[in-house]
mmCIF file of C-alpha atoms in Angstrom:
data_model
loop_
_atom_site.group_PDB
_atom_site.id
_atom_site.type_symbol
_atom_site.label_atom_id
_atom_site.label_comp_id
_atom_site.label_asym_id
_atom_site.label_seq_id
_atom_site.Cartn_x
_atom_site.Cartn_y
_atom_site.Cartn_z
ATOM 1 C CA MET A 1 26.366 132.814 152.593
ATOM 2 C CA PRO A 2 24.150 132.411 155.706
ATOM 3 C CA TYR A 3 24.938 128.742 156.187
ATOM 4 C CA LEU A 4 28.662 129.386 155.835
ATOM 5 C CA LEU A 5 28.777 132.011 158.606
ATOM 6 C CA PRO A 6 29.056 129.532 161.517
ATOM 7 C CA ALA A 7 31.988 127.813 159.818
ATOM 8 C CA LEU A 8 33.654 131.160 159.157
ATOM 9 C CA VAL A 9 33.229 132.297 162.770
ATOM 10 C CA PHE A 10 34.613 128.994 164.003
ATOM 11 C CA ALA A 11 37.630 129.330 161.719
ATOM 12 C CA LEU A 12 38.385 132.801 163.040
ATOM 13 C CA VAL A 13 38.101 131.701 166.653
ATOM 14 C CA THR A 14 40.281 128.635 166.300
ATOM 15 C CA GLY A 15 42.748 130.527 164.137
ATOM 16 C CA GLY A 16 43.226 133.018 166.932
ATOM 17 C CA CYS A 17 44.080 130.145 169.267
ATOM 18 C CA GLY A 18 46.862 128.952 167.003
ATOM 19 C CA SER A 19 45.018 125.905 165.602
ATOM 20 C CA SER A 20 43.401 125.299 162.210
ATOM 21 C CA ALA A 21 39.656 124.773 161.770
ATOM 22 C CA PRO A 22 38.460 121.332 160.691
ATOM 23 C CA MET A 23 37.641 120.994 157.010
ATOM 24 C CA ARG A 24 33.975 121.061 156.094
ATOM 25 C CA PRO A 25 32.948 117.685 154.640
ATOM 26 C CA ASP A 26 31.446 117.500 151.164
ATOM 27 C CA LEU A 27 27.655 117.275 151.059
ATOM 28 C CA PHE A 28 26.089 115.254 148.241
ATOM 29 C CA TYR A 29 22.438 115.760 147.302
ATOM 30 C CA SER A 30 20.197 113.689 145.052
ATOM 31 C CA LEU A 31 18.074 115.323 142.378
ATOM 32 C CA ASP A 32 15.237 112.815 142.274
ATOM 33 C CA PRO A 33 11.826 114.373 143.032
ATOM 34 C CA GLU A 34 8.519 112.527 142.969
ATOM 35 C CA PRO A 35 6.588 113.139 139.699
ATOM 36 C CA LEU A 36 3.757 115.648 139.946
ATOM 37 C CA GLU A 37 1.585 114.637 136.987
ATOM 38 C CA SER A 38 -0.691 111.589 137.318
ATOM 39 C CA PRO A 39 -2.022 109.458 134.425
ATOM 40 C CA VAL A 40 -4.827 110.991 132.381
ATOM 41 C CA GLY A 41 -6.586 108.850 129.784
ATOM 42 C CA SER A 42 -4.827 106.260 127.669
ATOM 43 C CA PRO A 43 -1.140 106.519 126.715
ATOM 44 C CA LEU A 44 -0.151 107.322 123.160
ATOM 45 C CA PRO A 45 0.569 104.108 121.242
ATOM 46 C CA ALA A 46 4.179 105.099 120.712
ATOM 47 C CA THR A 47 7.617 104.904 122.271
ATOM 48 C CA LEU A 48 9.586 107.934 123.443
ATOM 49 C CA LEU A 49 13.362 107.902 123.848
ATOM 50 C CA VAL A 50 14.739 110.612 126.158
ATOM 51 C CA SER A 51 18.360 111.352 125.330
ATOM 52 C CA ASP A 52 20.929 112.542 127.856
ATOM 53 C CA LEU A 53 20.736 116.325 128.014
ATOM 54 C CA ALA A 54 23.679 118.545 127.137
ATOM 55 C CA ALA A 55 25.033 121.363 129.293
ATOM 56 C CA ARG A 56 27.765 123.964 128.997
ATOM 57 C CA GLY A 57 30.437 124.843 131.501
ATOM 58 C CA PHE A 58 29.850 124.147 135.184
ATOM 59 C CA LEU A 59 26.317 122.845 134.554
ATOM 60 C CA GLY A 60 27.770 119.674 133.114
ATOM 61 C CA GLY A 61 29.323 118.667 136.429
ATOM 62 C CA ARG A 62 28.278 117.873 139.976
ATOM 63 C CA GLN A 63 29.080 121.093 141.802
ATOM 64 C CA ILE A 64 26.041 123.229 142.596
ATOM 65 C CA VAL A 65 26.110 126.504 140.680
ATOM 66 C CA PHE A 66 25.162 129.896 142.115
ATOM 67 C CA ARG A 67 25.084 133.536 141.059
ATOM 68 C CA THR A 68 24.933 136.694 143.186
ATOM 69 C CA GLU A 69 23.202 140.007 142.523
ATOM 70 C CA THR A 70 26.445 141.932 142.994
ATOM 71 C CA GLU A 71 28.149 139.864 140.263
ATOM 72 C CA PRO A 72 25.308 138.771 137.942
ATOM 73 C CA LEU A 73 27.649 137.862 135.072
ATOM 74 C CA GLN A 74 29.858 135.640 137.197
ATOM 75 C CA VAL A 75 28.816 131.987 137.446
ATOM 76 C CA GLN A 76 30.250 130.376 140.576
ATOM 77 C CA ARG A 77 30.327 126.919 142.184
ATOM 78 C CA TYR A 78 30.100 125.800 145.774
ATOM 79 C CA ASP A 79 33.245 123.881 146.704
ATOM 80 C CA ASP A 80 31.608 121.390 149.055
ATOM 81 C CA LEU A 81 27.963 121.250 147.929
ATOM 82 C CA LEU A 82 27.519 118.710 145.143
ATOM 83 C CA TRP A 83 24.951 116.623 143.314
ATOM 84 C CA ALA A 84 25.103 112.840 143.526
ATOM 85 C CA ASP A 85 24.888 112.762 139.701
ATOM 86 C CA PRO A 86 25.724 115.399 137.080
ATOM 87 C CA VAL A 87 22.801 117.766 136.529
ATOM 88 C CA PRO A 88 22.124 116.856 132.848
ATOM 89 C CA ARG A 89 21.959 113.133 133.627
ATOM 90 C CA ALA A 90 19.755 113.645 136.675
ATOM 91 C CA LEU A 91 17.301 115.892 134.816
ATOM 92 C CA SER A 92 17.118 113.421 131.916
ATOM 93 C CA ARG A 93 16.206 110.624 134.327
ATOM 94 C CA ASN A 94 13.636 112.914 135.966
ATOM 95 C CA LEU A 95 11.979 113.452 132.596
ATOM 96 C CA VAL A 96 11.828 109.725 131.885
ATOM 97 C CA ARG A 97 10.400 108.999 135.325
ATOM 98 C CA ALA A 98 7.776 111.743 134.968
ATOM 99 C CA VAL A 99 6.679 110.565 131.507
ATOM 100 C CA ARG A 100 6.435 106.977 132.694
ATOM 101 C CA HIS A 101 4.500 107.924 135.819
ATOM 102 C CA ALA A 102 2.028 110.025 133.828
ATOM 103 C CA GLN A 103 1.729 107.266 131.200
ATOM 104 C CA VAL A 104 1.941 109.732 128.337
ATOM 105 C CA PHE A 105 3.499 107.173 125.980
ATOM 106 C CA GLU A 106 3.148 103.441 125.889
ATOM 107 C CA PHE A 107 6.885 103.229 126.572
ATOM 108 C CA ALA A 108 9.468 105.782 127.736
ATOM 109 C CA LEU A 109 13.112 104.791 127.320
ATOM 110 C CA ILE A 110 16.644 105.950 128.049
ATOM 111 C CA PRO A 111 19.569 105.458 125.605
ATOM 112 C CA ALA A 112 20.827 102.448 127.566
ATOM 113 C CA ASP A 113 17.591 100.588 126.783
ATOM 114 C CA ARG A 114 18.696 100.289 123.121
ATOM 115 C CA ALA A 115 15.137 99.847 121.895
ATOM 116 C CA ARG A 116 13.208 101.173 118.920
ATOM 117 C CA ALA A 117 11.449 104.504 119.305
ATOM 118 C CA ASP A 118 8.906 106.670 117.514
ATOM 119 C CA TYR A 119 9.935 109.957 119.087
ATOM 120 C CA LEU A 120 13.221 111.359 120.396
ATOM 121 C CA LEU A 121 13.339 114.013 123.109
ATOM 122 C CA GLY A 122 16.607 115.829 123.744
ATOM 123 C CA GLY A 123 18.114 119.224 124.334
ATOM 124 C CA GLU A 124 20.166 121.303 126.727
ATOM 125 C CA VAL A 125 20.150 122.464 130.323
ATOM 126 C CA GLU A 126 20.514 126.222 129.865
ATOM 127 C CA ARG A 127 20.268 127.222 133.520
ATOM 128 C CA PHE A 128 20.051 125.462 136.889
ATOM 129 C CA GLU A 129 21.421 127.662 139.636
ATOM 130 C CA HIS A 130 20.988 129.056 143.123
ATOM 131 C CA LEU A 131 20.379 132.790 143.631
ATOM 132 C CA PRO A 132 21.270 133.176 147.327
ATOM 133 C CA THR A 133 21.282 136.983 147.418
ATOM 134 C CA ALA A 134 17.963 137.475 145.613
ATOM 135 C CA THR A 135 14.957 138.726 147.568
ATOM 136 C CA PRO A 136 13.712 136.208 148.432
ATOM 137 C CA PRO A 137 16.495 133.662 147.718
ATOM 138 C CA ARG A 138 15.464 131.186 145.041
ATOM 139 C CA VAL A 139 16.605 128.604 142.517
ATOM 140 C CA VAL A 140 16.020 128.929 138.776
ATOM 141 C CA GLY A 141 16.105 126.499 135.898
ATOM 142 C CA THR A 142 15.697 126.547 132.120
ATOM 143 C CA LEU A 143 15.543 123.635 129.671
ATOM 144 C CA ASN A 144 15.649 123.908 125.876
ATOM 145 C CA LEU A 145 14.086 120.729 124.496
ATOM 146 C CA ALA A 146 13.319 119.445 121.008
ATOM 147 C CA LEU A 147 11.000 116.593 120.081
ATOM 148 C CA VAL A 148 11.661 114.888 116.733
ATOM 149 C CA ARG A 149 10.344 111.869 114.878
ATOM 150 C CA ALA A 150 12.741 108.951 114.945
ATOM 151 C CA ASP A 151 12.139 107.803 111.382
ATOM 152 C CA ASP A 152 12.924 111.000 109.473
ATOM 153 C CA ARG A 153 14.309 113.289 112.229
ATOM 154 C CA ARG A 154 11.631 115.860 111.442
ATOM 155 C CA SER A 155 11.076 118.373 114.216
ATOM 156 C CA VAL A 156 7.768 118.131 116.023
ATOM 157 C CA ARG A 157 8.324 120.705 118.756
ATOM 158 C CA ASP A 158 11.061 122.981 120.006
ATOM 159 C CA ARG A 159 10.254 124.475 123.395
ATOM 160 C CA ARG A 160 11.875 126.394 126.237
ATOM 161 C CA TYR A 161 10.799 125.587 129.791
ATOM 162 C CA SER A 162 11.652 127.946 132.663
ATOM 163 C CA ARG A 163 10.767 127.893 136.352
ATOM 164 C CA ASP A 164 11.920 129.383 139.644
ATOM 165 C CA VAL A 165 11.279 128.268 143.218
ATOM 166 C CA GLU A 166 11.747 130.183 146.465
ATOM 167 C CA VAL A 167 14.177 128.642 148.954
ATOM 168 C CA GLN A 168 12.431 128.089 152.289
ATOM 169 C CA GLY A 169 15.380 128.487 154.639
ATOM 170 C CA ASP A 170 19.061 129.389 154.732
ATOM 171 C CA THR A 171 20.623 125.926 154.851
ATOM 172 C CA PRO A 172 22.043 123.665 152.122
ATOM 173 C CA ASP A 173 19.195 121.209 152.769
ATOM 174 C CA ALA A 174 16.607 123.926 152.097
ATOM 175 C CA MET A 175 18.389 124.819 148.872
ATOM 176 C CA ALA A 176 18.464 121.158 147.751
ATOM 177 C CA GLU A 177 14.755 120.782 148.509
ATOM 178 C CA ALA A 178 13.998 123.836 146.365
ATOM 179 C CA PHE A 179 16.096 122.423 143.515
ATOM 180 C CA ASN A 180 14.150 119.157 143.681
ATOM 181 C CA ARG A 181 10.871 121.067 143.565
ATOM 182 C CA LEU A 182 12.230 122.999 140.578
ATOM 183 C CA ALA A 183 13.152 119.784 138.749
ATOM 184 C CA ALA A 184 9.687 118.334 139.429
ATOM 185 C CA LEU A 185 7.940 121.438 138.066
ATOM 186 C CA LEU A 186 10.053 121.470 134.899
ATOM 187 C CA ALA A 187 9.310 117.788 134.276
ATOM 188 C CA ALA A 188 5.594 118.389 134.868
ATOM 189 C CA ASP A 189 5.592 121.209 132.292
ATOM 190 C CA VAL A 190 7.177 118.881 129.740
ATOM 191 C CA VAL A 191 4.654 116.129 130.515
ATOM 192 C CA ARG A 192 1.682 118.462 130.028
ATOM 193 C CA ASP A 193 3.157 119.619 126.736
ATOM 194 C CA LEU A 194 3.683 116.064 125.481
ATOM 195 C CA ARG A 195 0.069 115.219 126.307
ATOM 196 C CA THR A 196 -1.106 117.538 123.535
ATOM 197 C CA LEU A 197 0.501 115.387 120.830
ATOM 198 C CA PRO A 198 -1.897 113.647 118.426
ATOM 199 C CA GLY A 199 -1.823 109.855 118.446
ATOM 200 C CA PRO A 200 0.795 108.723 115.861
ATOM 201 C CA SER A 201 0.610 105.777 113.533
ATOM 202 C CA ARG A 202 2.872 103.069 114.871
ATOM 203 C CA SER A 203 5.959 102.518 112.701
ATOM 204 C CA PRO A 204 8.987 101.795 114.912
ATOM 205 C CA VAL A 205 12.308 102.859 113.553
ATOM 206 C CA ALA A 206 15.632 102.462 115.326
ATOM 207 C CA PRO A 207 16.947 105.866 116.414
#
């Protein structure tokens, strides 16, 4: 990795002098981009509850995941590059923040709010990884989300959202900035999709 080369060179030099290189400190990054979609018209007279997203394998943790072109089937993790919060939790909060900012629904909740809802939005983080050896290097993300009615659990929509963003630089900071842009674009796609819902009749039911 480009940003690991200086550390590697330093380790070789100091190793030749009979001393060990200092350990690289862990870097923690937040996944909390500003929402892209602004309010348009009046909010739907309904309440949306966004559940915590699921994720398989490494995506459920805090370590940043990457994949190389030479080993496309091998999912790897950076040892010292981490998210401040697990990816599924961070992306769930991004969705709530984006829906609230765009005022799509009258209320947008998280499970901790323990309030009544008309719609439930949940799903899985299928992909959220760095492709450092791609040309150009980029980050990619995919969400599989389902929207259901809270009263009868009938499916309203089942959609797959995918995006990729080019990394503008060869540093961990540049990678984190691209990931935040990616998260913002995914949330904006979901917001625009939710805006196409017809206005429901209000009949709150506890999820």
